[in-house]
Tab-separated table of C-alpha atoms in Angstrom:
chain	number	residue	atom	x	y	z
A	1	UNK	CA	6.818	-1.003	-8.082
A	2	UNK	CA	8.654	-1.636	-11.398
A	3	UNK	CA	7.868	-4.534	-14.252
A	4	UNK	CA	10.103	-6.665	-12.941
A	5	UNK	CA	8.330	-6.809	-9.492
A	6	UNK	CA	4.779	-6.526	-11.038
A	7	UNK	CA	5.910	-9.684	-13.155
A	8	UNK	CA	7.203	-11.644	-10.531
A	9	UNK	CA	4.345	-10.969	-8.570
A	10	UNK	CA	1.936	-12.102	-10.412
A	11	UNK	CA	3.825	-15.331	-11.141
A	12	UNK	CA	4.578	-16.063	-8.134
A	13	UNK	CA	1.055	-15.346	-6.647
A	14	UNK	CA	-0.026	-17.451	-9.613
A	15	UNK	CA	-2.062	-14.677	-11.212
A	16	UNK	CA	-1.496	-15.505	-14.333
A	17	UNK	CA	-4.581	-13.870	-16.172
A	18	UNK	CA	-3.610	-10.540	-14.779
A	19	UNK	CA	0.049	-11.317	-16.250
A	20	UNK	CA	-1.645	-12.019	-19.599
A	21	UNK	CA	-3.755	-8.993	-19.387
A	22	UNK	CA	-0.785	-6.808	-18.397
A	23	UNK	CA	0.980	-8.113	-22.035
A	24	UNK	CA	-2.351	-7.530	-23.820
A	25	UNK	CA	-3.040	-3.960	-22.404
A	26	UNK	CA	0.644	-2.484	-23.150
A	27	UNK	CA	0.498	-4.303	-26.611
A	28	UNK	CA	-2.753	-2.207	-27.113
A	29	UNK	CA	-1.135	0.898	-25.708
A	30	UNK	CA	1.771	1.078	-27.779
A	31	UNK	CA	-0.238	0.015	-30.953
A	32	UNK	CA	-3.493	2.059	-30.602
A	33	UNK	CA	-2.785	4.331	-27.885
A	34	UNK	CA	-4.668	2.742	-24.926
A	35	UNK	CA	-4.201	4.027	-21.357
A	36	UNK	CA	-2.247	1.862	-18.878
A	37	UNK	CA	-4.212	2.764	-15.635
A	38	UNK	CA	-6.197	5.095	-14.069
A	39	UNK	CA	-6.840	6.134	-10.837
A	40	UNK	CA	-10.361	6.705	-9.095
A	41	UNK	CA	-10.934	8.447	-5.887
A	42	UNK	CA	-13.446	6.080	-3.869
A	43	UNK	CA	-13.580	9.672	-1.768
A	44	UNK	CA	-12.016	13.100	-1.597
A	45	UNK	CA	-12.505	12.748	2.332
A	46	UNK	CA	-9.556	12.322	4.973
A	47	UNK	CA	-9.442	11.518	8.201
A	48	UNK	CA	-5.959	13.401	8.915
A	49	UNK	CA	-4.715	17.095	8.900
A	50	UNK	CA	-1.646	16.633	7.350
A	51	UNK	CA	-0.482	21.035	7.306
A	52	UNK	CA	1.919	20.023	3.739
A	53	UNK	CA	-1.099	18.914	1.973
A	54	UNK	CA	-2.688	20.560	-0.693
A	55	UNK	CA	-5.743	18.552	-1.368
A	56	UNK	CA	-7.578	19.504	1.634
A	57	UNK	CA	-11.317	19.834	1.009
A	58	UNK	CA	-13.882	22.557	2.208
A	59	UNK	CA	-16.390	21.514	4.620
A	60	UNK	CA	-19.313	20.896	1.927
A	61	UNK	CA	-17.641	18.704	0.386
A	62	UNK	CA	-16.459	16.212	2.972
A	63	UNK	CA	-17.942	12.832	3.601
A	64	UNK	CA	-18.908	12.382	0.255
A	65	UNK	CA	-18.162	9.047	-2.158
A	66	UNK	CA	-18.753	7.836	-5.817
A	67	UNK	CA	-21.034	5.377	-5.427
A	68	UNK	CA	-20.731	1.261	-6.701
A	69	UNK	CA	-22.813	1.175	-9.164
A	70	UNK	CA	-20.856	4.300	-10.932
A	71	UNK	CA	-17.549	2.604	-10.025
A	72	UNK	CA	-18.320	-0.471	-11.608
A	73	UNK	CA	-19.561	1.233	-14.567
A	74	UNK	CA	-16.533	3.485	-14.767
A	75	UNK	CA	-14.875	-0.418	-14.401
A	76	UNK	CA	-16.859	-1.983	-17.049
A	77	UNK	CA	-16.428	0.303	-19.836
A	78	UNK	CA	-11.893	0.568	-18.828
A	79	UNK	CA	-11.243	-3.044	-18.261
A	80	UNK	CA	-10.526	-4.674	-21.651
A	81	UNK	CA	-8.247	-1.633	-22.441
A	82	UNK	CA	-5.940	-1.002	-19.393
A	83	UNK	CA	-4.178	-2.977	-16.746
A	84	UNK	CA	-3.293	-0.629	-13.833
A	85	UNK	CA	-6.345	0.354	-11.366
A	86	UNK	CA	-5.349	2.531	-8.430
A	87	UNK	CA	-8.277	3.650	-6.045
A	88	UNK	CA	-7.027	6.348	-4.697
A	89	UNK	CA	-6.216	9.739	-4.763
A	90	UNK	CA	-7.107	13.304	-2.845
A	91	UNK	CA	-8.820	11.380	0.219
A	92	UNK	CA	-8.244	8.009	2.350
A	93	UNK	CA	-9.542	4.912	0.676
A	94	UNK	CA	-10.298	2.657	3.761
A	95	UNK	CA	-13.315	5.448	4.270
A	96	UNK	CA	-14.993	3.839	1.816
A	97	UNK	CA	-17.988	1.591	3.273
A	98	UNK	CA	-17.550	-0.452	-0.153
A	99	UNK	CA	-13.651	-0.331	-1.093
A	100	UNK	CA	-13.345	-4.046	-0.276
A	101	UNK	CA	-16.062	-4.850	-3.210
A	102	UNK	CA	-14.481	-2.090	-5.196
A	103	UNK	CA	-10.634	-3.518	-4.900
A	104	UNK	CA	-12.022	-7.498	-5.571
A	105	UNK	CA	-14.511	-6.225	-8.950
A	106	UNK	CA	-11.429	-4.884	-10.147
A	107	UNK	CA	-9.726	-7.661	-9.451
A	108	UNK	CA	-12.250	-10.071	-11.167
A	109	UNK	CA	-11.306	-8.473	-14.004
A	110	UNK	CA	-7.586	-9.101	-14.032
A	111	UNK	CA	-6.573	-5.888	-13.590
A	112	UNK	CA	-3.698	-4.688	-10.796
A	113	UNK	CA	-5.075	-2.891	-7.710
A	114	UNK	CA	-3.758	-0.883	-5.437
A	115	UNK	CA	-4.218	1.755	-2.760
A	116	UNK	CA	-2.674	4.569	-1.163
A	117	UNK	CA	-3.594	5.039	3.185
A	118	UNK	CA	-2.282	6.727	5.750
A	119	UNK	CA	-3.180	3.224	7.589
A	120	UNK	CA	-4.669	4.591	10.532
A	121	UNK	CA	-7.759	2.296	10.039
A	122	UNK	CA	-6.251	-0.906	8.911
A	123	UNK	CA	-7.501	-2.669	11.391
A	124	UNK	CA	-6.773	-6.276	11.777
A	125	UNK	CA	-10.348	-6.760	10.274
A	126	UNK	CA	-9.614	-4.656	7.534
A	127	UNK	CA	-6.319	-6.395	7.069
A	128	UNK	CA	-7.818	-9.554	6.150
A	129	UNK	CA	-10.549	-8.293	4.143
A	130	UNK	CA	-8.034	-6.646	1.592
A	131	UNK	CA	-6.096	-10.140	1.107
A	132	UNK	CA	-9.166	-11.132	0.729
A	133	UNK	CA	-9.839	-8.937	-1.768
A	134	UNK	CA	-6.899	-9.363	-3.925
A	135	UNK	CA	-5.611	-6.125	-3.477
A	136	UNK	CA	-2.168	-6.258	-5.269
A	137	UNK	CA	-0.278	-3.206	-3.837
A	138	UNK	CA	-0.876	-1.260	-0.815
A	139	UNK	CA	1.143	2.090	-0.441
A	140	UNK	CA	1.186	2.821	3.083
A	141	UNK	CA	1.994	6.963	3.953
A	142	UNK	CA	4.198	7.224	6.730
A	143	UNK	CA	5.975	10.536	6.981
A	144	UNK	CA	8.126	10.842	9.746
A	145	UNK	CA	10.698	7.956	11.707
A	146	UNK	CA	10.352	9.261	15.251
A	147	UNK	CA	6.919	9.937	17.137
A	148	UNK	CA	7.826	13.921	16.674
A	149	UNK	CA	8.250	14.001	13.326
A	150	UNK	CA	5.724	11.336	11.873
A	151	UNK	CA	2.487	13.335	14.322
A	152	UNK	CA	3.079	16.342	12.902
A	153	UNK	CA	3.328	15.785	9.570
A	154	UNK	CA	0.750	13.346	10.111
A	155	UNK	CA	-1.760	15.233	12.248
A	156	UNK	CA	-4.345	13.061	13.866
A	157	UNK	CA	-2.262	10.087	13.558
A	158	UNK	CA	-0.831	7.995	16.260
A	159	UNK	CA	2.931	6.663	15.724
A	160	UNK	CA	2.698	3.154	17.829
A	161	UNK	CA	-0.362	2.320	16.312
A	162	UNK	CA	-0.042	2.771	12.774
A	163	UNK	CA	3.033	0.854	13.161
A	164	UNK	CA	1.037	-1.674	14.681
A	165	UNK	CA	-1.240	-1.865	12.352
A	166	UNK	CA	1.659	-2.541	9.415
A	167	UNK	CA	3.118	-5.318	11.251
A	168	UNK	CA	-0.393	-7.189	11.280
A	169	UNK	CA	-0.529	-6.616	8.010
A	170	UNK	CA	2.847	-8.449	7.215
A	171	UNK	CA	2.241	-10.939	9.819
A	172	UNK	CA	-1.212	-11.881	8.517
A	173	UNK	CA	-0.008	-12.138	5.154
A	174	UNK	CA	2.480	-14.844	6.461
A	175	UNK	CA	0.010	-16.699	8.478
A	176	UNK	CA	-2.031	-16.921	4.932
A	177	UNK	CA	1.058	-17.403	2.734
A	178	UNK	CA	-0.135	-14.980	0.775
A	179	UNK	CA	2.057	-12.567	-0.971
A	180	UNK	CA	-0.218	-9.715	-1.608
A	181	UNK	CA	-0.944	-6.974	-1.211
A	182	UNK	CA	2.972	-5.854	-2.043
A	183	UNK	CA	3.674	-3.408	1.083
A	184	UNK	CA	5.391	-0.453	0.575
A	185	UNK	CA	6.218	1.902	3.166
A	186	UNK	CA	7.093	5.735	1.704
A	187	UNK	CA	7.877	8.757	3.301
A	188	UNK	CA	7.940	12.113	1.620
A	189	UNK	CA	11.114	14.442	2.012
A	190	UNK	CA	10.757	17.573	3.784
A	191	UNK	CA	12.694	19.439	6.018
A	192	UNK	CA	12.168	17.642	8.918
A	193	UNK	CA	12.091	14.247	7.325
A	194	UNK	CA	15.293	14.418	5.690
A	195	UNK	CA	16.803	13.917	8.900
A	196	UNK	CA	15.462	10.306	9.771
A	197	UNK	CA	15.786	8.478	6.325
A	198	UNK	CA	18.136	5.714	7.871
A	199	UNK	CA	15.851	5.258	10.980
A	200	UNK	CA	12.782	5.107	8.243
A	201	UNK	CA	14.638	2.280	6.510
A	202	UNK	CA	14.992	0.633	9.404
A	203	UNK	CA	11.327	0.798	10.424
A	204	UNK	CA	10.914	-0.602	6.968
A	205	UNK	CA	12.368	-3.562	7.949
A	206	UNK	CA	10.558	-4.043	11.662
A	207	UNK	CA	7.001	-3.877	9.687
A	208	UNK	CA	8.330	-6.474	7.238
A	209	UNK	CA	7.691	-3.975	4.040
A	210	UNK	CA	8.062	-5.508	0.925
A	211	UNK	CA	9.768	-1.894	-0.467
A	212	UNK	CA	10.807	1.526	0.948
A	213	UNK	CA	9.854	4.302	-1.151
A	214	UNK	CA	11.315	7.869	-0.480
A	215	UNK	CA	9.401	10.545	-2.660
A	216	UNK	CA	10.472	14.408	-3.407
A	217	UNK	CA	7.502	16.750	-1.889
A	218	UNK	CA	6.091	18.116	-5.013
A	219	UNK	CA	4.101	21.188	-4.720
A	220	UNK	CA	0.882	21.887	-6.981
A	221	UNK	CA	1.285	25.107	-7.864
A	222	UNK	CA	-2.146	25.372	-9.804
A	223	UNK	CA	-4.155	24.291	-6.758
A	224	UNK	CA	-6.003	26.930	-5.733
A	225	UNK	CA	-5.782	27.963	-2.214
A	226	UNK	CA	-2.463	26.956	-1.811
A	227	UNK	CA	0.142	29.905	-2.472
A	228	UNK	CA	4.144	27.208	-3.317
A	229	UNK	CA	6.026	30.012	-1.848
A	230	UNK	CA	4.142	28.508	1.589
A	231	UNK	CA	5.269	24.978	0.936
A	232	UNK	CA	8.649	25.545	-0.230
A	233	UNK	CA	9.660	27.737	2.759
A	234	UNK	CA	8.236	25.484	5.045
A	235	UNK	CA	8.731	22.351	4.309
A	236	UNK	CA	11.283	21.834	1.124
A	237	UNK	CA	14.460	20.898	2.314
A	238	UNK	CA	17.056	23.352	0.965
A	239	UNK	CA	18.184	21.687	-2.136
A	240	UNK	CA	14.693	20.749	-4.111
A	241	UNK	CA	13.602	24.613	-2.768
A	242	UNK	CA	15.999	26.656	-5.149
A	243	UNK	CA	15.393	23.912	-7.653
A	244	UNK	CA	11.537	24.973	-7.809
A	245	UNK	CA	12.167	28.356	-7.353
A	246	UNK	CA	13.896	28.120	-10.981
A	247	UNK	CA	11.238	26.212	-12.472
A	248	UNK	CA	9.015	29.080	-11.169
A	249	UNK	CA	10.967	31.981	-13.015
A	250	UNK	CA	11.380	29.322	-16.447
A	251	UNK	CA	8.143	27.311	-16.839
A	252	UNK	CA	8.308	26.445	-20.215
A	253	UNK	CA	11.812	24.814	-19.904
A	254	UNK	CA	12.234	21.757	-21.644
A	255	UNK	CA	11.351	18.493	-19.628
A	256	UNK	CA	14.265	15.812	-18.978
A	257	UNK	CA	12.103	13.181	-18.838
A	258	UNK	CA	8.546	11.604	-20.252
A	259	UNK	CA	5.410	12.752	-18.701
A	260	UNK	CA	3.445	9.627	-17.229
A	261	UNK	CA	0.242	11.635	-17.977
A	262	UNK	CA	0.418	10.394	-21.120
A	263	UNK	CA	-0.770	6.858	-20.418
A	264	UNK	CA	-2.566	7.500	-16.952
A	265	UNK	CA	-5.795	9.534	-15.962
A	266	UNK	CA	-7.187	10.621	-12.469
A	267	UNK	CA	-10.992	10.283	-11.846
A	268	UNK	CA	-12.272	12.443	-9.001
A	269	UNK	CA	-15.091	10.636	-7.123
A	270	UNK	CA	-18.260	12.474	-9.019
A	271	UNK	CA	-16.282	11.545	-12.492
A	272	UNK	CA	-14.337	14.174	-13.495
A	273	UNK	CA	-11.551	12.926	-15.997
A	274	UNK	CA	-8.283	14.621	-14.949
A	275	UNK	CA	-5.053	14.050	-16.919
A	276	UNK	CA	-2.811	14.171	-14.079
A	277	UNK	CA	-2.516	13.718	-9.963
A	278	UNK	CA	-1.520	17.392	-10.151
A	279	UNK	CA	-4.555	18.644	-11.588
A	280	UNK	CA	-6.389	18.322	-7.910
A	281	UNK	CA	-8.518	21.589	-8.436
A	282	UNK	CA	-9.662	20.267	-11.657
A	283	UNK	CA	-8.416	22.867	-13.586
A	284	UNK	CA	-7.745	20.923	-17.055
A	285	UNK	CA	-11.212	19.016	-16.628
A	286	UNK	CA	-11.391	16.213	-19.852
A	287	UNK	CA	-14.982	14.677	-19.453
A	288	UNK	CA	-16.899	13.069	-17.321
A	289	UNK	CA	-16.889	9.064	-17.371
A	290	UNK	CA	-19.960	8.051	-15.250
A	291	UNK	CA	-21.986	10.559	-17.802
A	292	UNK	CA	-19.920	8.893	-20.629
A	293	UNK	CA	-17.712	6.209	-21.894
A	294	UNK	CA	-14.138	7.025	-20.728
A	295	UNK	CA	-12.970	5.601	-23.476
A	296	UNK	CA	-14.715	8.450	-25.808
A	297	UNK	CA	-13.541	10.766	-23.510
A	298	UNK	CA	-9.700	9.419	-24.140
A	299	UNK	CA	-9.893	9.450	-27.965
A	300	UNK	CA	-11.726	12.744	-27.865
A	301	UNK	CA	-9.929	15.565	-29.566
A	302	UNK	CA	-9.637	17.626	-26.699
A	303	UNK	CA	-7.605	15.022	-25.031
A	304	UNK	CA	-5.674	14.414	-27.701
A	305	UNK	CA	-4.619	17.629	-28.253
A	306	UNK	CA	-3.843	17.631	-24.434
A	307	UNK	CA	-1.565	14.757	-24.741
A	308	UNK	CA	0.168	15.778	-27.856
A	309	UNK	CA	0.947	18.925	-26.370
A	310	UNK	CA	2.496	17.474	-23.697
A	311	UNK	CA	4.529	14.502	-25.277
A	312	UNK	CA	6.131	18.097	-26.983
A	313	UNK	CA	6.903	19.889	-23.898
A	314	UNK	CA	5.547	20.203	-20.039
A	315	UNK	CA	4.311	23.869	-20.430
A	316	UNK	CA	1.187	23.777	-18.195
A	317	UNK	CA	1.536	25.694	-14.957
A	318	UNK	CA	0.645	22.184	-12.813
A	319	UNK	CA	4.018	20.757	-14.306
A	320	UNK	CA	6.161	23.286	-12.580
A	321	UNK	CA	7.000	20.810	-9.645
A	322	UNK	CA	6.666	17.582	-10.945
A	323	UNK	CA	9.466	15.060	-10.571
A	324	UNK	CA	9.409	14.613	-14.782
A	325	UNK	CA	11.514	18.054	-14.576
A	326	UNK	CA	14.054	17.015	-12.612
């Protein structure tokens, strides 16, 4: 979702003290180096199998969640500085018994929302309780146009009902004459997928998305567990494949475009500060924010360093596949 559409948005939703905070936030960022967002995991739990994925937890540490009270203090001590809050990351949002609460405190406090599901539980219950919520943006994952493709990327899913589930979604919005949350509907580019794009536009258009959103498969290749040669061979399509394969034999090529990392951090659900969605193992750890004030944590020298480095040149092994090379 670009600036255009996040300003139109919120003027045509009439949430006008989010549009002020937006201008107050990016003032503040490009004067005194605030972040723009962040993202918090509400869990690191999914309910899917998805065999591409490369976040997929050991069996200790399923079913667990940060709790309220540490969200909203994680909340309290970002809000006046940034104007982007996604909840969402290595596990499936709508797990979380709270994320309704969670999406509206953030809300409250004019900052954008949004999450990222697979939307096999948006229910039509659930449905209503994020309008009600004032979710902004909800990213919906839906990998695959035909029943074949979409359940086995997508393992655990069922096609017909997820689909479902998106057009109450868009109808209910209607009914309300609401226009959030902003749908978008994005499938990831594999092998397999590659083949349906124009059918997955099309689907776009029965669920009444608001936006299509094809995205590149990009393989962590500092996740432990997780060896890339596996994901390119199966599931890069031919093209991006040899493209990573270079990166792998030149990593400290020069990047062709700005790392977002700069302006953005990830927060796993126990706190850890990570400076980037790639860094899912937690390998370039920056703090912790429900043990301190994230904002220390951001002006901290280590960080600092961190982002310096990398406003210079991506040289960290978890750039390798990110779309800022390309």
């Amino acid at each position: 979702m670009n600036r255009i559409s996040i300003f139109k948005n919120h003027i045509l939703s009439g949430d006008f003290g989010k549009l002020a905070h937006f201008v107050k936030t990016r003032i503040g960022s490009y004067l005194f180096d605030w972040p723009q967002g962040i993202n918090i995991e509400p869990t690191e739990t999914c309910n899917l199998h998805c065999p591409f994925c490369q976040y997929r937890i050991n069996a200790k540490e399923r079913f667990k969640y940060i709790s309220f009270e540490n969200y909203k203090k994680i909340i309290d001590d970002v809000a006046p500085f940034i104007s982007y809050m996604g909840l969402f990351y290595r596990g499936e949002p709508l797990l979380h018994e709270d994320i309704f609460s969670m999406i509206k405190y953030a809300s409250d406090k004019n900052l954008r929302t949004e999450i990222s599901t697979n939307a096999v539980l948006l229910t039509k219950q659930k449905s209503r309780q994020l309008i009600d919520s004032g979710l902004d943006v909800i990213t919906v994952s839906f990998d695959g146009a035909t029943k074949k493709t979409y359940e086995a990327m997508r393992a655990g899913a069922k096609f017909e009902q997820v689909i479902a589930n998106i057009k109450h979604l868009s109808k209910l919005k209607n009914k309300l004459n609401s226009r959030k949350p902003y749908v978008i509907l994005q499938m990831i580019i594999t092998k397999e997928t590659e083949k349906e794009i124009d059918r997955f536009k099309q689907i776009g258009k029965e669920v009444n998305a608001d936006e299509i959103f094809l995205r590149p498969l990009t393989p962590n290749f500092a996740f432990t567990g997780k060896k890339p040669k596996i994901v390119l061979e199966k599931f890069l399509p031919k093209r991006r494949a040899n493209k990573l394969e270079l990166d792998i034999q030149n990593p400290q090529k020069k990047t062709k475009s700005k790392c977002y990392s700069l302006k953005t951090a990830m927060l796993f659900r126990d706190g850890t500060v990570v400076m980037c969605c790639f860094d899912g193992a937690g390998k370039y750890m920056m703090g912790n924010a429900i043990a301190a004030d994230f904002m220390k944590i951001w002006y901290s020298d280590k960080y600092r360093k961190f982002r310096a480095k990398q406003m210079k040149n991506m040289e960290l092994d978890i750039c390798a596949g990110c779309k800022a090379n390309f």
